[in-house]
XYZ file of C-alpha atoms in Angstrom:
537
model
C 0.000 0.000 0.000
C 1.344 3.409 -0.959
C 2.061 5.716 1.971
C 2.023 9.505 2.085
C 3.717 11.996 4.363
C 0.587 14.164 4.563
C -3.123 13.468 4.212
C -5.070 16.624 3.354
C -8.763 16.051 4.062
C -10.806 18.555 2.064
C -14.492 18.902 2.923
C -16.587 17.948 -0.097
C -19.979 18.203 1.566
C -22.696 20.248 -0.100
C -22.166 23.287 2.134
C -18.423 23.552 1.523
C -18.831 22.890 -2.193
C -21.416 25.669 -2.373
C -18.926 27.977 -0.645
C -16.279 27.303 -3.287
C -14.584 24.178 -2.004
C -13.907 22.776 -5.471
C -12.020 25.924 -6.443
C -9.706 25.549 -3.464
C -9.192 21.831 -4.084
C -8.268 22.397 -7.724
C -5.832 25.146 -6.757
C -4.285 22.871 -4.122
C -3.792 20.075 -6.643
C -2.077 22.499 -9.019
C 0.248 23.787 -6.280
C 1.221 20.228 -5.341
C 2.159 19.590 -8.975
C 4.129 22.808 -9.147
C 6.143 21.875 -6.048
C 6.575 18.208 -6.917
C 4.579 16.978 -3.900
C 1.975 14.767 -5.554
C 3.759 11.643 -4.305
C 3.992 12.975 -0.739
C 0.595 14.562 -0.171
C -2.718 12.722 -0.602
C -5.835 14.823 -1.070
C -8.933 13.106 0.346
C -12.399 14.489 -0.372
C -14.637 13.844 2.630
C -18.205 14.478 3.629
C -19.401 17.304 5.880
C -17.008 18.086 8.728
C -19.640 19.885 10.766
C -18.808 23.545 11.252
C -20.406 24.538 7.975
C -20.242 28.280 8.597
C -16.441 28.104 8.451
C -16.204 26.357 5.098
C -14.529 25.611 2.813
C -12.416 23.630 5.281
C -9.446 21.302 5.292
C -7.806 19.205 8.012
C -4.152 18.245 7.565
C -2.913 15.014 9.114
C -0.966 13.620 10.931
C -1.122 16.766 13.103
C -4.839 17.390 12.553
C -4.336 21.075 11.721
C -7.610 22.636 10.612
C -7.884 25.474 8.114
C -11.109 27.422 7.608
C -12.764 29.754 5.090
C -10.355 28.726 2.361
C -10.084 30.275 -1.073
C -8.028 29.227 -4.119
C -5.532 31.959 -3.282
C -4.711 30.225 0.030
C -3.446 27.030 -1.590
C 0.020 28.360 -2.462
C 0.733 29.591 1.064
C -0.450 26.338 2.670
C 1.776 24.252 0.398
C 4.849 26.420 0.836
C 4.527 27.087 4.553
C 2.840 23.981 5.987
C 3.543 21.149 3.559
C 7.136 22.170 2.807
C 8.308 23.972 5.957
C 6.029 22.468 8.621
C 4.740 25.861 9.754
C 0.946 26.193 10.152
C -0.614 29.153 8.379
C -1.968 30.926 11.441
C -4.236 33.378 9.640
C -6.307 30.444 8.337
C -6.766 28.718 11.692
C -10.087 28.741 13.565
C -10.516 31.782 15.800
C -13.192 32.119 18.464
C -13.483 34.518 21.423
C -10.031 35.950 20.747
C -8.561 32.432 20.841
C -6.915 30.505 18.042
C -7.243 26.736 17.709
C -4.627 24.651 15.931
C -6.371 21.302 15.588
C -9.890 20.094 15.004
C -10.359 18.577 18.464
C -9.064 21.647 20.295
C -12.168 23.614 19.376
C -15.147 23.886 21.749
C -17.386 23.033 18.793
C -16.006 19.490 18.618
C -14.851 18.994 22.217
C -18.444 19.085 23.514
C -19.768 16.552 20.995
C -20.127 12.765 21.065
C -20.105 11.379 17.539
C -21.662 7.989 16.842
C -23.800 8.620 13.777
C -21.271 11.161 12.465
C -18.275 9.036 13.459
C -16.860 8.852 9.928
C -18.241 12.045 8.394
C -15.352 14.321 7.503
C -12.751 11.621 8.195
C -13.086 9.139 5.316
C -13.553 9.251 1.584
C -17.248 8.305 1.194
C -16.625 7.058 -2.340
C -14.109 4.394 -1.258
C -15.542 1.328 0.493
C -12.054 0.362 1.674
C -11.880 3.435 3.905
C -15.168 2.453 5.556
C -13.946 -1.113 6.005
C -10.689 0.194 7.506
C -12.787 1.868 10.212
C -14.449 -1.450 11.086
C -17.193 -1.133 8.508
C -19.279 -4.228 7.692
C -17.799 -6.144 10.636
C -21.160 -5.856 12.393
C -22.958 -7.268 9.368
C -20.488 -10.153 9.252
C -20.996 -10.819 12.949
C -24.771 -10.753 12.627
C -25.111 -13.175 9.716
C -22.489 -15.660 10.959
C -22.916 -15.630 14.740
C -26.412 -14.355 15.587
C -30.027 -15.275 14.975
C -32.589 -12.645 13.918
C -34.005 -12.730 17.455
C -30.511 -12.120 18.891
C -30.201 -9.014 16.736
C -33.625 -7.717 17.733
C -32.838 -8.274 21.410
C -29.658 -6.191 21.321
C -31.461 -3.362 19.519
C -34.294 -3.505 22.053
C -31.838 -3.583 24.946
C -30.042 -0.526 23.540
C -33.225 1.529 23.775
C -32.644 3.022 20.328
C -35.621 5.125 19.317
C -36.435 6.216 15.783
C -34.593 9.420 14.950
C -37.100 10.522 12.336
C -39.299 12.402 14.773
C -41.772 10.120 16.520
C -39.162 8.313 18.617
C -40.785 4.867 18.299
C -38.585 2.056 19.741
C -36.614 0.591 16.847
C -36.222 -2.891 18.329
C -39.961 -3.158 18.929
C -40.716 -2.185 15.327
C -38.299 -4.845 14.087
C -39.830 -7.433 16.426
C -43.331 -6.716 15.143
C -42.141 -7.096 11.554
C -40.237 -10.280 12.359
C -43.411 -11.896 13.694
C -45.344 -11.250 10.481
C -45.822 -14.314 8.282
C -45.112 -13.340 4.702
C -43.149 -14.570 1.689
C -41.794 -11.030 1.201
C -40.834 -8.236 3.574
C -39.231 -4.884 2.902
C -36.846 -2.446 4.576
C -37.192 1.225 3.627
C -34.727 3.936 4.565
C -36.576 7.240 4.832
C -34.142 9.836 3.461
C -36.871 12.315 2.537
C -35.584 15.098 4.767
C -37.913 18.037 4.226
C -37.773 20.331 7.268
C -36.492 23.853 6.523
C -32.993 24.166 7.962
C -32.472 20.412 8.407
C -29.667 18.561 6.632
C -28.524 15.814 9.037
C -29.619 12.897 6.869
C -28.198 14.408 3.705
C -24.836 14.929 5.383
C -24.679 11.338 6.646
C -25.463 9.982 3.184
C -22.882 12.290 1.611
C -20.202 11.536 4.190
C -20.751 7.918 5.264
C -23.241 6.104 2.987
C -21.984 2.615 3.846
C -23.062 3.002 7.488
C -26.664 3.261 6.270
C -26.320 0.368 3.829
C -24.870 -1.804 6.592
C -27.650 -0.780 8.979
C -30.276 -1.675 6.368
C -28.716 -5.082 5.712
C -28.691 -5.846 9.437
C -32.338 -4.765 9.665
C -33.092 -7.035 6.706
C -31.515 -9.997 8.481
C -33.407 -9.241 11.692
C -36.857 -9.149 10.076
C -36.064 -11.779 7.411
C -36.256 -9.403 4.454
C -34.283 -9.686 1.237
C -35.044 -6.300 -0.284
C -34.503 -2.703 0.743
C -35.269 0.698 -0.745
C -33.769 4.081 0.031
C -36.364 6.787 -0.583
C -34.445 10.018 -1.131
C -35.470 13.374 -2.496
C -34.097 14.222 -5.947
C -32.831 17.577 -4.614
C -29.944 15.669 -2.995
C -27.827 14.942 -6.100
C -24.523 14.526 -4.247
C -26.030 12.129 -1.707
C -27.629 10.152 -4.560
C -24.329 9.972 -6.435
C -22.455 8.678 -3.403
C -25.200 6.178 -2.576
C -25.061 4.812 -6.112
C -21.294 4.408 -5.819
C -21.591 2.795 -2.381
C -24.268 0.307 -3.475
C -22.201 -0.699 -6.502
C -19.052 -1.153 -4.388
C -20.923 -3.154 -1.738
C -22.323 -5.491 -4.387
C -18.885 -5.988 -5.962
C -17.468 -6.765 -2.511
C -20.112 -9.406 -1.762
C -21.719 -7.255 0.934
C -25.014 -6.765 -0.903
C -26.855 -9.108 -3.199
C -27.034 -12.906 -3.205
C -25.393 -15.012 -0.477
C -23.654 -12.195 1.375
C -20.182 -13.195 2.604
C -20.846 -16.725 1.395
C -23.820 -17.275 3.694
C -27.446 -18.081 2.913
C -28.458 -14.487 3.602
C -29.325 -12.367 0.565
C -30.245 -8.704 0.658
C -30.122 -5.955 -1.957
C -30.951 -2.250 -2.036
C -32.454 0.066 -4.657
C -32.831 3.835 -4.720
C -36.159 5.579 -5.208
C -36.091 9.318 -5.907
C -38.910 11.523 -4.641
C -39.985 14.850 -6.092
C -39.497 16.731 -2.840
C -43.018 16.695 -1.390
C -42.853 17.321 2.356
C -45.758 14.944 2.984
C -43.699 12.041 1.631
C -41.719 12.135 4.838
C -44.825 10.568 6.412
C -44.344 6.818 6.195
C -47.533 5.813 4.414
C -47.262 8.665 1.896
C -43.670 7.567 1.335
C -44.889 4.031 0.632
C -47.413 5.316 -1.908
C -44.722 7.340 -3.654
C -42.312 4.384 -3.679
C -45.025 2.347 -5.387
C -45.350 5.056 -8.061
C -48.592 6.476 -6.706
C -49.513 9.968 -5.575
C -47.771 10.823 -2.296
C -50.780 10.751 0.031
C -51.029 9.192 3.499
C -53.048 6.068 4.170
C -55.321 5.327 7.076
C -53.734 3.446 9.968
C -54.185 0.670 10.989
C -52.979 -1.408 9.294
C -49.491 -0.166 10.086
C -46.603 -0.628 7.645
C -45.105 -3.499 9.695
C -48.354 -5.356 8.950
C -49.153 -4.131 5.454
C -46.789 -1.651 3.878
C -44.993 -1.564 0.537
C -46.995 -3.534 -2.065
C -49.135 -4.825 0.815
C -46.198 -6.610 2.462
C -44.764 -6.158 6.005
C -42.409 -3.174 5.849
C -39.965 -1.604 8.290
C -39.304 2.096 7.765
C -36.352 3.667 9.577
C -34.719 6.988 8.840
C -31.066 7.556 7.934
C -29.846 8.433 11.412
C -31.584 5.458 13.023
C -29.935 3.033 10.611
C -26.490 4.630 10.949
C -26.589 3.779 14.680
C -27.151 0.067 14.087
C -23.591 -1.082 13.184
C -22.164 0.640 16.273
C -24.730 -0.950 18.600
C -23.997 -4.395 17.186
C -20.240 -3.853 17.401
C -20.021 -2.291 20.869
C -23.152 -3.554 22.550
C -26.324 -2.159 24.088
C -24.561 -1.030 27.269
C -22.119 1.087 25.278
C -25.006 2.874 23.578
C -26.913 3.337 26.830
C -24.004 5.108 28.520
C -24.985 8.149 26.449
C -28.257 10.019 26.761
C -30.930 9.409 29.369
C -32.733 6.338 30.669
C -35.725 6.790 28.380
C -33.825 8.507 25.558
C -30.524 6.632 25.195
C -27.796 7.445 22.711
C -26.973 10.599 20.814
C -28.838 12.917 18.458
C -27.594 14.780 15.416
C -28.818 18.358 14.967
C -28.406 20.906 12.226
C -27.699 24.009 14.272
C -28.661 27.049 12.210
C -29.990 30.571 12.547
C -28.760 33.344 14.834
C -25.742 31.487 16.204
C -22.026 32.161 15.785
C -21.074 28.682 14.588
C -23.788 27.036 12.549
C -23.277 23.452 11.505
C -23.908 19.763 11.891
C -23.474 18.495 15.458
C -24.094 15.354 17.520
C -24.605 15.300 21.279
C -25.947 12.854 23.887
C -29.708 13.056 24.264
C -30.515 15.074 27.348
C -27.824 17.674 26.625
C -29.128 21.085 27.753
C -30.095 23.511 25.020
C -27.743 26.065 26.593
C -24.758 23.777 25.996
C -25.707 23.364 22.349
C -26.267 27.045 21.634
C -23.515 28.641 23.714
C -20.778 26.061 24.259
C -20.926 24.340 20.884
C -22.521 27.053 18.772
C -20.500 29.867 20.320
C -23.512 31.940 21.388
C -25.482 34.649 19.622
C -23.613 36.914 17.175
C -23.178 40.695 17.224
C -24.084 41.123 20.872
C -27.687 40.034 20.440
C -29.544 37.935 23.002
C -31.059 34.474 22.715
C -34.830 34.631 22.341
C -35.951 31.146 21.338
C -35.067 27.985 19.465
C -37.362 26.206 17.030
C -37.137 22.420 17.022
C -38.939 19.940 14.826
C -39.440 22.266 11.873
C -43.021 22.808 10.620
C -44.220 20.102 13.008
C -42.415 21.496 16.032
C -42.494 24.368 18.455
C -40.378 27.015 20.118
C -38.326 26.895 23.292
C -38.103 30.349 24.920
C -35.046 31.684 26.741
C -36.309 30.803 30.220
C -36.061 27.121 29.265
C -32.470 27.271 28.001
C -31.453 24.593 30.472
C -34.055 22.083 29.311
C -32.584 18.663 28.462
C -33.033 17.966 24.763
C -34.778 14.595 24.761
C -38.028 12.894 23.805
C -39.635 13.399 27.231
C -38.937 17.049 28.037
C -39.567 18.824 24.740
C -43.267 17.835 24.421
C -43.924 19.417 27.819
C -43.140 22.778 26.204
C -45.209 22.116 23.095
C -42.100 21.308 21.049
C -40.843 18.045 19.581
C -37.465 16.541 18.754
C -38.385 16.023 15.128
C -35.632 14.897 12.817
C -33.162 17.325 14.398
C -33.548 20.756 12.872
C -32.605 23.395 15.467
C -33.119 27.028 14.484
C -31.826 29.687 16.886
C -33.509 33.083 17.054
C -32.575 36.351 18.759
C -34.563 39.437 19.740
C -34.764 40.581 16.114
C -37.040 37.615 15.309
C -40.808 38.119 15.401
C -42.469 35.015 16.794
C -45.742 35.703 14.984
C -43.828 35.924 11.736
C -41.961 32.712 12.583
C -45.266 30.897 13.112
C -46.558 32.310 9.823
C -43.430 31.125 7.985
C -43.807 27.532 9.126
C -47.563 27.463 8.613
C -47.204 28.815 5.080
C -44.753 26.025 4.389
C -47.266 23.455 5.637
C -50.102 24.966 3.615
C -47.990 24.843 0.464
C -46.918 21.246 1.164
C -50.270 19.812 2.264
C -51.282 16.885 0.068
C -54.893 18.082 0.319
C -56.374 14.679 1.058
C -58.111 15.588 4.323
C -60.205 18.669 5.021
C -58.745 19.635 8.428
C -55.245 19.992 7.026
C -56.193 21.313 3.590
C -58.726 23.912 4.719
C -57.935 24.391 8.399
C -54.291 25.349 7.998
C -55.241 27.755 5.205
C -57.687 29.505 7.526
C -55.052 29.701 10.249
C -52.633 31.250 7.769
C -55.239 33.816 6.720
C -55.653 34.845 10.354
C -51.887 35.160 10.848
C -51.601 37.317 7.744
C -54.400 39.467 9.095
C -52.591 39.840 12.444
C -49.174 40.649 10.933
C -50.735 43.345 8.733
C -52.250 45.129 11.747
C -55.841 44.045 11.161
C -56.159 41.331 13.762
C -58.559 41.178 16.699
C -58.415 39.471 20.077
C -61.091 37.090 18.834
C -58.652 35.956 16.159
C -56.335 34.619 18.848
C -59.116 32.507 20.297
C -60.023 31.179 16.849
C -56.375 30.316 16.149
C -56.188 28.194 19.294
C -59.526 26.452 18.752
C -58.842 25.785 15.084
C -55.339 24.535 15.804
C -56.576 22.055 18.398
C -59.318 20.768 16.082
C -56.795 20.220 13.270
C -54.534 18.301 15.650
C -57.379 15.983 16.601
C -58.927 15.400 13.189
C -56.187 15.384 10.540
C -55.477 12.101 8.772
C -51.703 11.866 9.185
C -48.997 12.938 11.590
C -47.975 15.913 9.474
C -51.462 17.399 9.524
C -51.817 16.613 13.206
C -48.646 18.564 14.024
C -49.092 21.405 11.525
C -50.626 23.807 14.113
C -47.731 23.282 16.562
C -45.657 26.362 15.585
C -48.723 28.578 16.058
C -49.915 26.979 19.297
C -46.383 26.994 20.674
C -45.730 30.666 19.962
C -49.162 31.584 21.317
C -48.281 29.733 24.508
C -44.840 31.248 25.069
C -45.045 34.602 23.257
C -48.682 35.600 23.543
C -47.595 39.136 24.434
C -46.215 39.552 20.914
C -49.518 38.509 19.390
C -51.331 40.966 21.650
C -48.926 43.751 20.652
C -49.717 43.089 16.996
C -53.449 43.109 17.691
C -53.941 45.824 20.303
C -51.036 48.179 19.739
C -50.653 47.508 16.008
C -46.903 47.173 16.619
C -44.436 44.426 15.824
C -42.006 44.398 18.791
C -39.224 43.011 16.579
C -39.947 45.480 13.742
C -40.333 42.629 11.275
C -43.988 42.851 10.267
C -45.207 45.751 8.136
C -48.139 46.963 10.214
C -50.477 49.029 8.051
């Protein structure tokens, strides 16, 4: 195997590429040629490294020196100073609170995280199966199909307490057990990669940075429920994730890790991709099934549940990307290892896309139960430009807000619902005092109205009426009676909508009414927007 003196890991995630990462990489390659270093320095394109606001980024090993906000013009100086003379280019290092950090793990952003799902993102080439295997990849699959029974696998997943990371938090092991008990000639595994929440990109980043972890998790799930076929349902707006999945599936098949008689055993399992058109409702499992079958993306009545009658009427397990990426680690290290993180009822870690009014936006992973304050201030570096934290929105259009007085709330599946919020898939939007909470509610509700499939009246008509009232309030024409109607209508929609998306659509409005009612009253009575966002006429 060829060895190199330096490994230069260049972030090739969507965010860094959008910021000009390819331009820097090309310039770096040219400088290496000019200085005769192509045999000494290996450039590795990785997935998302996490601190997206500081991209394009590169980490130089063996020292682990991290450079941020790179441009093509920086390549020459890095090659001449660092690669040739061994002197870090200080002006390109990460700076925070008047401090300068030399390596990746010195930074507060990474020091406060625990990475299980994101363990390989930013550290391996996602287009090379050998790099995944070098990190222990597919060892769990090998262990499962040669040493364990399906019931053994289900037991360890149940013992781990892993809950679905797609939003509802349903116990993964229980779902697999229910599917295993179904008598059928065919069963299916579906990976839900239809990530549609505004501001959320956890699943996309995992698929871009570590696709084999999801393929391995799906194969293990297939063994556990006695399925031979899996589908990854992914939105077509994720072209880089699709490209890397296609490469990963092809490599896994060529390596005998997907397809017939995996690793020479009697177990066979293969995976296909299904591209969705980007409808938010297709994140709901039964609408996703319809779309996978080539039908209109509309939800179905439940019961029967997908584990009983799902894709093509067969028992079907649907897990999201993050859930499946946890599986190989749990099998490898055991249920007790997983349970040492998080809380008793919410074990493990959770990935969040930390965005909004925060100094360091990016992709993070922390133990469940981590206080919101730690996420926003210790990892995210606090609120920029001297502004103050006002609220955080979790769960996207289905979620709610967490006001400043609850900054110390543990982020888990038990505590957030008490505030009218939900974990959701992991979108976390930070807001400061310049954000109008009525306008925030209107933004999310408009999104839901636009994305409603229209199948049931409460969601189709009810959310539209709620939006009309919010537009009336933000234009200075609202009345106190409108606030009462908003609450009553929201609660009716929650009770009567067909699917989970319709049932949670009123949450942003009900949540802001609960925690920031004074802002609604100011819009109605005083005809003033306290944050000076709404144009009151």
